[in-house]
Short mmCIF file of C-alpha atoms in Angstrom, two decimals:
data_model
loop_
_atom_site.label_atom_id
_atom_site.label_comp_id
_atom_site.label_asym_id
_atom_site.label_seq_id
_atom_site.Cartn_x
_atom_site.Cartn_y
_atom_site.Cartn_z
CA MET Q 14 -18.57 -43.73 14.37
CA THR Q 15 -17.24 -42.72 17.77
CA ASN Q 16 -19.88 -42.45 20.49
CA THR Q 17 -19.74 -38.84 21.68
CA ALA Q 18 -22.78 -39.06 23.98
CA ALA Q 19 -20.65 -38.40 27.05
CA LEU Q 20 -19.44 -35.13 25.53
CA PHE Q 21 -22.94 -33.90 24.72
CA PRO Q 22 -25.31 -34.89 27.52
CA ALA Q 23 -28.93 -34.96 26.39
CA PRO Q 24 -31.72 -33.25 28.33
CA VAL Q 25 -34.24 -35.31 30.27
CA ARG Q 26 -36.81 -36.59 27.78
CA ALA Q 27 -40.52 -37.21 27.90
CA GLU Q 28 -41.98 -40.70 27.57
CA LYS Q 29 -42.84 -40.17 23.89
CA ALA Q 30 -39.85 -40.64 21.58
CA CYS Q 31 -38.64 -37.22 20.50
CA LEU Q 32 -37.84 -36.39 16.89
CA ALA Q 33 -34.09 -36.81 17.41
CA ASP Q 34 -34.72 -40.36 18.61
CA ARG Q 35 -37.04 -41.12 15.71
CA ILE Q 36 -34.54 -40.08 13.04
CA ALA Q 37 -31.66 -42.07 14.58
CA PRO Q 38 -32.36 -45.26 12.55
CA VAL Q 39 -32.13 -43.41 9.20
CA LEU Q 40 -29.03 -41.32 9.88
CA GLU Q 41 -26.46 -43.89 8.80
CA GLU Q 42 -27.99 -44.15 5.33
CA ILE Q 43 -28.10 -40.35 5.03
CA ARG Q 44 -24.50 -40.11 6.26
CA ALA Q 45 -23.32 -42.70 3.75
CA SER Q 46 -24.78 -40.71 0.86
CA ALA Q 47 -23.53 -37.27 2.00
CA ARG Q 48 -20.72 -37.10 -0.54
CA GLU Q 49 -23.06 -38.11 -3.35
CA THR Q 50 -25.61 -35.54 -2.17
CA GLU Q 51 -22.94 -32.87 -2.51
CA ARG Q 52 -21.96 -34.10 -5.97
CA ALA Q 53 -25.57 -34.18 -7.13
CA GLY Q 54 -26.16 -30.59 -5.99
CA ARG Q 55 -29.48 -31.47 -4.35
CA VAL Q 56 -30.93 -33.53 -1.53
CA PRO Q 57 -32.06 -36.89 -2.93
CA THR Q 58 -35.72 -37.86 -2.84
CA ARG Q 59 -34.71 -40.90 -0.81
CA ASN Q 60 -33.56 -38.68 2.07
CA ILE Q 61 -36.80 -36.71 2.01
CA ASP Q 62 -38.82 -39.94 2.02
CA LEU Q 63 -36.83 -41.31 4.97
CA LEU Q 64 -37.46 -38.14 6.95
CA ARG Q 65 -41.12 -37.97 6.01
CA GLY Q 66 -41.47 -41.53 7.26
CA VAL Q 67 -40.47 -40.50 10.78
CA GLY Q 68 -42.61 -37.36 10.81
CA TYR Q 69 -39.82 -34.83 10.27
CA PHE Q 70 -42.06 -32.40 8.41
CA ASP Q 71 -44.93 -32.68 10.88
CA ILE Q 72 -43.27 -31.52 14.10
CA VAL Q 73 -44.26 -27.82 13.82
CA LYS Q 74 -47.19 -28.31 11.43
CA PRO Q 75 -50.76 -27.61 12.64
CA ALA Q 76 -52.62 -30.61 14.05
CA ARG Q 77 -55.64 -29.66 11.96
CA PHE Q 78 -53.69 -30.61 8.85
CA GLY Q 79 -52.06 -33.74 10.23
CA GLY Q 80 -49.12 -32.19 12.06
CA GLU Q 81 -47.85 -32.71 15.60
CA GLN Q 82 -48.12 -29.02 16.55
CA GLY Q 83 -45.17 -29.62 18.85
CA SER Q 84 -41.98 -27.97 19.99
CA PHE Q 85 -39.67 -25.87 17.82
CA ALA Q 86 -36.84 -26.86 20.16
CA GLU Q 87 -37.49 -30.49 19.28
CA LEU Q 88 -37.02 -29.66 15.59
CA VAL Q 89 -33.78 -27.76 16.25
CA ALA Q 90 -32.37 -30.57 18.40
CA ALA Q 91 -33.18 -33.13 15.69
CA ASN Q 92 -31.75 -30.91 12.97
CA ILE Q 93 -28.40 -30.82 14.77
CA GLU Q 94 -28.30 -34.63 14.67
CA LEU Q 95 -29.40 -34.75 11.03
CA SER Q 96 -26.79 -32.15 10.04
CA ALA Q 97 -24.11 -34.20 11.79
CA ALA Q 98 -24.87 -36.89 9.21
CA CYS Q 99 -25.25 -34.56 6.21
CA ALA Q 100 -25.26 -30.78 6.55
CA SER Q 101 -26.88 -30.22 3.15
CA THR Q 102 -29.76 -32.51 4.07
CA GLY Q 103 -30.05 -30.81 7.47
CA TRP Q 104 -30.17 -27.34 5.92
CA VAL Q 105 -32.91 -28.32 3.47
CA ALA Q 106 -34.95 -30.51 5.82
CA GLY Q 107 -34.80 -27.92 8.60
CA LEU Q 108 -36.16 -25.27 6.26
CA LEU Q 109 -38.79 -27.51 4.71
CA SER Q 110 -40.03 -28.41 8.17
CA ALA Q 111 -39.92 -24.82 9.45
CA HIS Q 112 -41.82 -23.71 6.36
CA GLN Q 113 -44.75 -25.86 7.50
CA TRP Q 114 -44.83 -23.53 10.51
CA LEU Q 115 -44.43 -20.49 8.28
CA LEU Q 116 -47.34 -21.61 6.10
CA ALA Q 117 -49.45 -21.71 9.26
CA MET Q 118 -48.89 -17.94 9.51
CA PHE Q 119 -50.89 -17.43 6.30
CA GLY Q 120 -54.67 -17.25 6.33
CA GLU Q 121 -56.86 -20.33 6.62
CA ARG Q 122 -57.74 -20.37 2.92
CA VAL Q 123 -54.05 -20.51 1.92
CA GLN Q 124 -53.40 -23.43 4.22
CA GLU Q 125 -56.38 -25.26 2.74
CA ASP Q 126 -55.12 -24.56 -0.80
CA VAL Q 127 -51.86 -26.32 0.01
CA TRP Q 128 -52.64 -29.08 2.48
CA ASN Q 129 -56.11 -30.11 1.34
CA ALA Q 130 -54.73 -30.73 -2.14
CA ASN Q 131 -51.59 -32.51 -0.85
CA PRO Q 132 -51.13 -33.19 2.89
CA ASP Q 133 -47.42 -33.94 2.24
CA ALA Q 134 -46.74 -30.69 0.35
CA LEU Q 135 -43.42 -28.98 1.10
CA LEU Q 136 -42.40 -25.36 0.55
CA CYS Q 137 -39.05 -23.86 -0.41
CA GLY Q 138 -38.37 -20.14 -0.11
CA SER Q 139 -36.48 -17.16 -1.45
CA TYR Q 140 -36.49 -14.58 1.32
CA ALA Q 141 -34.86 -11.46 -0.15
CA PRO Q 142 -37.53 -9.03 -1.39
CA VAL Q 143 -35.43 -7.63 -4.23
CA ARG Q 144 -38.24 -7.36 -6.80
CA MET Q 145 -41.42 -5.30 -6.95
CA ALA Q 146 -44.71 -7.10 -7.49
CA GLU Q 147 -47.15 -5.60 -9.97
CA ARG Q 148 -50.55 -4.90 -8.44
CA VAL Q 149 -53.45 -6.15 -10.58
CA LYS Q 150 -57.11 -6.94 -9.96
CA ASP Q 151 -57.45 -9.32 -6.98
CA GLY Q 152 -53.72 -9.88 -6.61
CA PHE Q 153 -50.23 -9.41 -8.00
CA ARG Q 154 -48.03 -10.46 -10.89
CA LEU Q 155 -44.42 -11.57 -10.46
CA SER Q 156 -41.63 -11.76 -13.02
CA GLY Q 157 -37.90 -12.36 -12.59
CA ASP Q 158 -35.51 -14.62 -10.73
CA TRP Q 159 -35.72 -15.57 -7.05
CA ALA Q 160 -32.33 -16.80 -5.77
CA PHE Q 161 -31.20 -19.23 -3.06
CA ALA Q 162 -34.38 -21.34 -2.99
CA SER Q 163 -32.88 -24.18 -0.95
CA GLY Q 164 -34.52 -27.55 -1.56
CA CYS Q 165 -36.55 -26.23 -4.49
CA GLU Q 166 -36.43 -29.61 -6.24
CA ASN Q 167 -37.95 -31.23 -3.14
CA ALA Q 168 -40.83 -28.73 -2.88
CA GLN Q 169 -44.27 -28.29 -4.40
CA TRP Q 170 -44.65 -24.59 -3.53
CA ALA Q 171 -42.34 -21.62 -3.11
CA LEU Q 172 -42.40 -18.59 -0.83
CA CYS Q 173 -41.24 -15.76 -3.11
CA ALA Q 174 -40.48 -12.51 -1.30
CA ALA Q 175 -41.27 -9.26 -3.10
CA ILE Q 176 -42.24 -5.67 -2.44
CA LEU Q 177 -45.98 -5.04 -2.60
CA PRO Q 178 -46.86 -1.62 -4.03
CA PRO Q 179 -49.16 0.54 -1.88
CA HIS Q 180 -52.93 0.37 -2.26
CA SER Q 181 -53.23 4.13 -2.40
CA GLU Q 182 -51.25 7.34 -2.32
CA GLY Q 183 -49.71 8.02 1.07
CA GLU Q 184 -49.17 4.35 1.91
CA ARG Q 185 -45.72 2.80 1.83
CA PRO Q 186 -44.62 -0.31 -0.10
CA VAL Q 187 -44.34 -3.38 2.11
CA PRO Q 188 -42.22 -6.53 1.72
CA ALA Q 189 -44.16 -9.78 1.74
CA PHE Q 190 -44.06 -13.49 0.98
CA LEU Q 191 -46.12 -14.53 -2.02
CA LEU Q 192 -46.97 -18.23 -2.27
CA VAL Q 193 -46.45 -19.75 -5.73
CA PRO Q 194 -47.05 -23.37 -6.88
CA ALA Q 195 -44.16 -25.23 -8.50
CA THR Q 196 -46.13 -25.40 -11.76
CA ASP Q 197 -45.69 -21.62 -12.08
CA TYR Q 198 -41.91 -21.40 -12.04
CA ALA Q 199 -38.82 -22.95 -13.61
CA ILE Q 200 -35.67 -23.91 -11.71
CA ALA Q 201 -32.43 -22.41 -13.02
CA GLU Q 202 -29.15 -24.30 -12.56
CA THR Q 203 -27.34 -21.58 -10.61
CA TRP Q 204 -25.92 -23.57 -7.67
CA ASP Q 205 -22.20 -24.48 -7.99
CA VAL Q 206 -20.59 -23.68 -4.67
CA VAL Q 207 -17.86 -24.66 -2.22
CA GLY Q 208 -20.09 -25.32 0.80
CA LEU Q 209 -23.59 -26.70 1.35
CA GLY Q 210 -23.34 -27.91 -2.23
CA GLY Q 211 -26.10 -30.49 -1.79
CA THR Q 212 -28.77 -27.98 -0.76
CA GLY Q 213 -29.74 -27.23 -4.36
CA SER Q 214 -30.23 -23.56 -3.47
CA LYS Q 215 -30.99 -22.64 -7.05
CA SER Q 216 -32.95 -19.77 -8.58
CA LEU Q 217 -36.64 -19.80 -9.46
CA THR Q 218 -37.65 -18.08 -12.69
CA LEU Q 219 -41.15 -16.60 -12.82
CA ASN Q 220 -42.69 -15.10 -15.95
CA ASP Q 221 -45.77 -12.94 -15.38
CA VAL Q 222 -47.14 -15.25 -12.67
CA PHE Q 223 -50.42 -14.26 -11.02
CA VAL Q 224 -50.63 -14.60 -7.22
CA PRO Q 225 -54.02 -13.91 -5.58
CA GLU Q 226 -53.85 -11.31 -2.85
CA TYR Q 227 -55.00 -13.74 -0.17
CA ARG Q 228 -51.83 -15.80 -0.79
CA THR Q 229 -49.59 -13.11 0.68
CA LEU Q 230 -48.05 -12.63 4.12
CA THR Q 231 -46.38 -9.32 4.93
CA PHE Q 232 -43.00 -9.18 6.61
CA PRO Q 233 -44.29 -6.86 9.37
CA ASP Q 234 -46.91 -9.47 10.26
CA ALA Q 235 -44.44 -12.37 10.09
CA THR Q 236 -41.67 -10.67 12.07
CA THR Q 237 -44.03 -9.63 14.88
CA GLY Q 238 -45.68 -13.03 15.05
CA ARG Q 239 -49.09 -11.37 14.76
CA THR Q 240 -50.34 -13.03 11.60
CA PRO Q 241 -53.61 -14.17 9.99
CA GLY Q 242 -52.72 -17.76 10.84
CA GLY Q 243 -51.63 -16.83 14.33
CA ARG Q 244 -55.08 -15.38 14.94
CA PHE Q 245 -56.62 -18.51 13.45
CA TYR Q 246 -54.61 -20.63 15.92
CA LYS Q 247 -55.22 -18.28 18.80
CA GLY Q 248 -53.97 -19.63 22.11
CA ILE Q 249 -51.33 -21.86 20.49
CA GLY Q 250 -48.03 -20.10 21.12
CA LEU Q 251 -46.14 -22.13 18.52
CA PHE Q 252 -47.76 -20.26 15.65
CA ASN Q 253 -47.20 -16.84 17.19
CA ILE Q 254 -43.40 -16.93 17.42
CA PRO Q 255 -41.95 -14.00 15.44
CA LEU Q 256 -40.34 -15.21 12.21
CA LEU Q 257 -36.75 -14.27 13.07
CA MET Q 258 -37.03 -15.88 16.50
CA GLY Q 259 -37.84 -19.18 14.77
CA VAL Q 260 -36.54 -20.06 11.29
CA PRO Q 261 -32.91 -18.89 11.75
CA PHE Q 262 -32.44 -21.44 14.55
CA CYS Q 263 -32.88 -24.16 11.90
CA LEU Q 264 -30.14 -22.56 9.79
CA ALA Q 265 -27.81 -22.24 12.76
CA SER Q 266 -28.42 -25.84 13.79
CA THR Q 267 -26.90 -26.94 10.48
CA ALA Q 268 -23.50 -25.48 11.37
CA VAL Q 269 -23.57 -26.93 14.88
CA GLY Q 270 -24.56 -30.34 13.53
CA ALA Q 271 -21.86 -30.22 10.87
CA ALA Q 272 -19.28 -29.51 13.58
CA LYS Q 273 -20.61 -32.35 15.72
CA GLY Q 274 -20.35 -34.78 12.82
CA ALA Q 275 -16.84 -33.56 12.08
CA LEU Q 276 -15.77 -34.19 15.67
CA SER Q 277 -17.02 -37.76 15.57
CA SER Q 278 -15.11 -38.39 12.33
CA TYR Q 279 -12.01 -36.62 13.68
CA LEU Q 280 -11.97 -38.78 16.81
CA ASP Q 281 -12.36 -41.94 14.73
CA HIS Q 282 -9.43 -40.94 12.55
CA MET Q 283 -7.05 -39.40 15.05
CA GLY Q 284 -7.56 -42.10 17.66
CA SER Q 285 -5.64 -44.64 15.60
CA ARG Q 286 -3.44 -42.51 13.34
CA VAL Q 287 0.36 -42.38 13.68
CA THR Q 288 2.82 -39.92 12.18
CA ARG Q 289 4.81 -40.78 9.08
CA GLY Q 290 8.05 -39.09 9.99
CA ALA Q 291 9.47 -35.66 9.16
CA VAL Q 292 9.46 -33.09 11.97
CA ALA Q 293 7.24 -35.10 14.30
CA GLY Q 294 9.18 -38.31 13.87
CA GLY Q 295 7.79 -41.64 12.70
CA ASN Q 296 5.18 -43.88 14.32
CA ASN Q 297 4.14 -41.46 17.05
CA LYS Q 298 0.47 -41.63 18.03
CA ILE Q 299 -1.17 -38.37 17.03
CA ALA Q 300 -3.68 -38.70 19.87
CA GLU Q 301 -0.80 -38.24 22.31
CA PHE Q 302 0.07 -34.76 21.01
CA PRO Q 303 -1.13 -32.12 23.53
CA THR Q 304 -2.04 -29.78 20.66
CA ILE Q 305 -4.42 -32.39 19.25
CA GLN Q 306 -5.91 -33.01 22.68
CA LEU Q 307 -6.56 -29.28 23.10
CA ARG Q 308 -8.19 -29.04 19.67
CA VAL Q 309 -10.53 -31.90 20.52
CA ALA Q 310 -11.43 -30.35 23.86
CA GLU Q 311 -12.05 -26.93 22.31
CA ALA Q 312 -14.21 -28.38 19.54
CA ALA Q 313 -16.29 -30.45 21.96
CA ALA Q 314 -16.83 -27.53 24.33
CA SER Q 315 -17.74 -25.13 21.50
CA ILE Q 316 -20.28 -27.54 20.00
CA ASP Q 317 -21.86 -28.28 23.37
CA ALA Q 318 -22.08 -24.58 24.25
CA ALA Q 319 -23.66 -23.73 20.90
CA ARG Q 320 -26.23 -26.51 21.22
CA GLU Q 321 -27.18 -25.52 24.75
CA ILE Q 322 -27.75 -21.83 24.10
CA MET Q 323 -29.73 -22.56 20.95
CA LEU Q 324 -32.05 -25.06 22.60
CA ARG Q 325 -32.46 -22.73 25.57
CA ASP Q 326 -33.43 -19.73 23.48
CA ILE Q 327 -35.70 -21.38 20.92
CA ALA Q 328 -37.62 -22.91 23.84
CA ARG Q 329 -37.69 -19.46 25.43
CA ALA Q 330 -39.07 -17.94 22.21
CA GLN Q 331 -41.93 -20.43 22.10
CA ASP Q 332 -42.66 -19.88 25.79
CA LEU Q 333 -42.73 -16.10 25.30
CA ALA Q 334 -45.11 -16.46 22.35
CA GLN Q 335 -47.42 -18.61 24.46
CA ARG Q 336 -47.31 -16.20 27.39
CA ARG Q 337 -47.97 -13.26 25.08
CA GLU Q 338 -51.05 -15.13 23.88
CA ASP Q 339 -52.08 -15.52 27.51
CA GLY Q 340 -51.63 -11.78 27.98
CA THR Q 341 -48.91 -12.07 30.63
CA VAL Q 342 -45.90 -10.69 28.69
CA GLU Q 343 -44.91 -8.78 25.58
CA ILE Q 344 -42.05 -9.77 23.29
CA THR Q 345 -39.51 -6.96 23.43
CA ASP Q 346 -36.64 -5.87 21.21
CA ASP Q 347 -34.30 -7.35 23.82
CA ASP Q 348 -36.03 -10.72 23.41
CA ARG Q 349 -35.69 -10.59 19.62
CA LEU Q 350 -32.05 -9.56 19.76
CA LEU Q 351 -31.22 -12.30 22.24
CA ALA Q 352 -32.57 -14.85 19.76
CA ARG Q 353 -30.59 -13.30 16.90
CA ARG Q 354 -27.43 -13.20 19.05
CA THR Q 355 -27.77 -16.86 19.98
CA GLN Q 356 -28.40 -17.97 16.39
CA SER Q 357 -25.37 -16.16 15.01
CA PHE Q 358 -23.01 -16.80 17.91
CA GLY Q 359 -23.93 -20.48 17.86
CA VAL Q 360 -22.64 -20.55 14.29
CA SER Q 361 -19.48 -18.73 15.40
CA LEU Q 362 -18.87 -21.44 17.99
CA ALA Q 363 -19.39 -24.12 15.35
CA LEU Q 364 -16.88 -22.36 13.10
CA ARG Q 365 -14.39 -22.27 15.96
CA ALA Q 366 -14.82 -26.02 16.36
CA VAL Q 367 -14.37 -26.95 12.70
CA GLU Q 368 -11.39 -24.62 12.31
CA ALA Q 369 -9.68 -26.30 15.27
CA MET Q 370 -10.11 -29.72 13.68
CA ASN Q 371 -9.66 -28.99 9.99
CA ALA Q 372 -6.33 -27.24 10.52
CA SER Q 373 -4.82 -30.43 11.97
CA THR Q 374 -6.03 -33.18 9.63
CA GLY Q 375 -2.83 -33.21 7.58
CA GLY Q 376 -2.59 -34.12 3.92
CA LEU Q 377 -5.32 -36.74 4.17
CA GLY Q 378 -7.70 -34.01 5.25
CA LEU Q 379 -7.48 -32.50 1.76
CA GLN Q 380 -9.41 -35.40 0.27
CA MET Q 381 -12.87 -34.32 -0.88
CA SER Q 382 -14.21 -37.47 0.70
CA ASN Q 383 -12.94 -36.42 4.14
CA PRO Q 384 -15.96 -35.56 6.35
CA VAL Q 385 -13.99 -33.02 8.41
CA GLN Q 386 -13.14 -30.79 5.47
CA ARG Q 387 -16.68 -31.08 4.12
CA ALA Q 388 -18.05 -30.00 7.51
CA TRP Q 389 -15.55 -27.13 7.53
CA ARG Q 390 -16.79 -25.96 4.13
CA ASP Q 391 -20.44 -26.44 5.07
CA ALA Q 392 -20.17 -24.60 8.39
CA ASN Q 393 -18.37 -21.71 6.70
CA ALA Q 394 -21.16 -21.57 4.12
CA VAL Q 395 -23.71 -21.25 6.93
CA GLY Q 396 -21.64 -18.41 8.39
CA ARG Q 397 -21.88 -16.50 5.09
CA HIS Q 398 -25.67 -16.28 5.36
CA ILE Q 399 -26.64 -12.75 6.31
CA SER Q 400 -28.85 -13.99 9.15
CA MET Q 401 -25.95 -15.99 10.60
CA ASN Q 402 -23.04 -13.62 9.95
CA TRP Q 403 -21.60 -12.54 13.29
CA ASP Q 404 -20.23 -9.25 11.92
CA ALA Q 405 -23.76 -8.24 10.90
CA VAL Q 406 -25.64 -9.62 13.90
CA GLY Q 407 -22.99 -8.89 16.53
CA THR Q 408 -22.79 -5.20 15.68
CA MET Q 409 -26.58 -4.97 15.91
CA VAL Q 410 -26.50 -6.56 19.37
CA GLY Q 411 -23.68 -4.24 20.42
CA GLN Q 412 -25.66 -1.22 19.28
CA GLN Q 413 -28.56 -2.26 21.49
CA LEU Q 414 -26.33 -2.83 24.51
CA LEU Q 415 -24.70 0.58 24.02
CA GLY Q 416 -28.04 2.38 23.89
CA LEU Q 417 -27.99 2.92 20.11
CA PRO Q 418 -30.80 1.98 17.72
CA PRO Q 419 -30.03 -1.48 16.26
CA LYS Q 420 -29.58 -1.44 12.49
CA GLY Q 421 -30.52 -4.79 10.98
CA GLN Q 422 -33.05 -7.56 10.90
CA TYR Q 423 -34.48 -8.72 14.22
#
């Protein structure tokens, strides 16, 4: 693959090898199996094992349970590199790793339930609270389907979002995550899609499953970053980042990584390709066409810009959470909306990059094996996610700037 290091200068690094460095030796194997991952409709166990071997799922996991308790920015930077090799693997691995952080938001007993039984346990999630939980003695019962549980076949637990009914009259229902072991649900084959096909984002079917009340985490707690786990890890800013200032950066990094991988493949291909005749004439080097040169420049600049703003603002989110713990700042609506803007606009920049390349690959670019068109499909799939969709997020940001109340999730 073409070395694009000069196009994407890396930040100064600490003496300890960062996660992006540690995954470098396994990326070629993951890249080589990307097409098969898409065909299979799930991330292979081999990829998960390779990533576990370099500590991918430990980076934002509590040290008490064997994690590194490190930097969310380090995870996002690594996930861009992983997604450049295989976007489906990046999407799933980024979420599985971020869900270690999300589990740390739950109470201490919940964390012990999961990690004491299996220190390597991974969690998938279905975030849309479209169903109502039934309140019963000491907990809740869940029945129905929970969609888009990415990586469910790689996980041992699932975060199933639902609406919790009020305790008493006068209280309001509240959305929450309910933690369910894989033994309590079935996986439905509902994932047959044009992009991110290898994520295995299938549906979970639950039939009258009991969830103890202590295994719940409300959305208001998670989105403020003031959680039972956050209080348990008091003084550690990592575990006090508001939910939407954290997890969506992993989703956005998938699109940026896909675009970066596409650029490397595009440069490999276009650097040696010649025309076959017709309007452009025969045996002309495609790399000498100014239009191609501009597309390459635009793609490289868009990817670099997206990466820089994302790493800047996820690091800023963790710093703000730490400083809030220290009592020196509060996290404002402006802070939350900046994070949401960066996540979504980063994806928009990635889409701009893959569009510039995919539109000029010619007939050979139609091959399903072509990495550029796969990256184009994968990046567009990321852009369809409601948390990443610029129409939804951009209007919310505009409302705030214009002095109107923002309408959306932040």
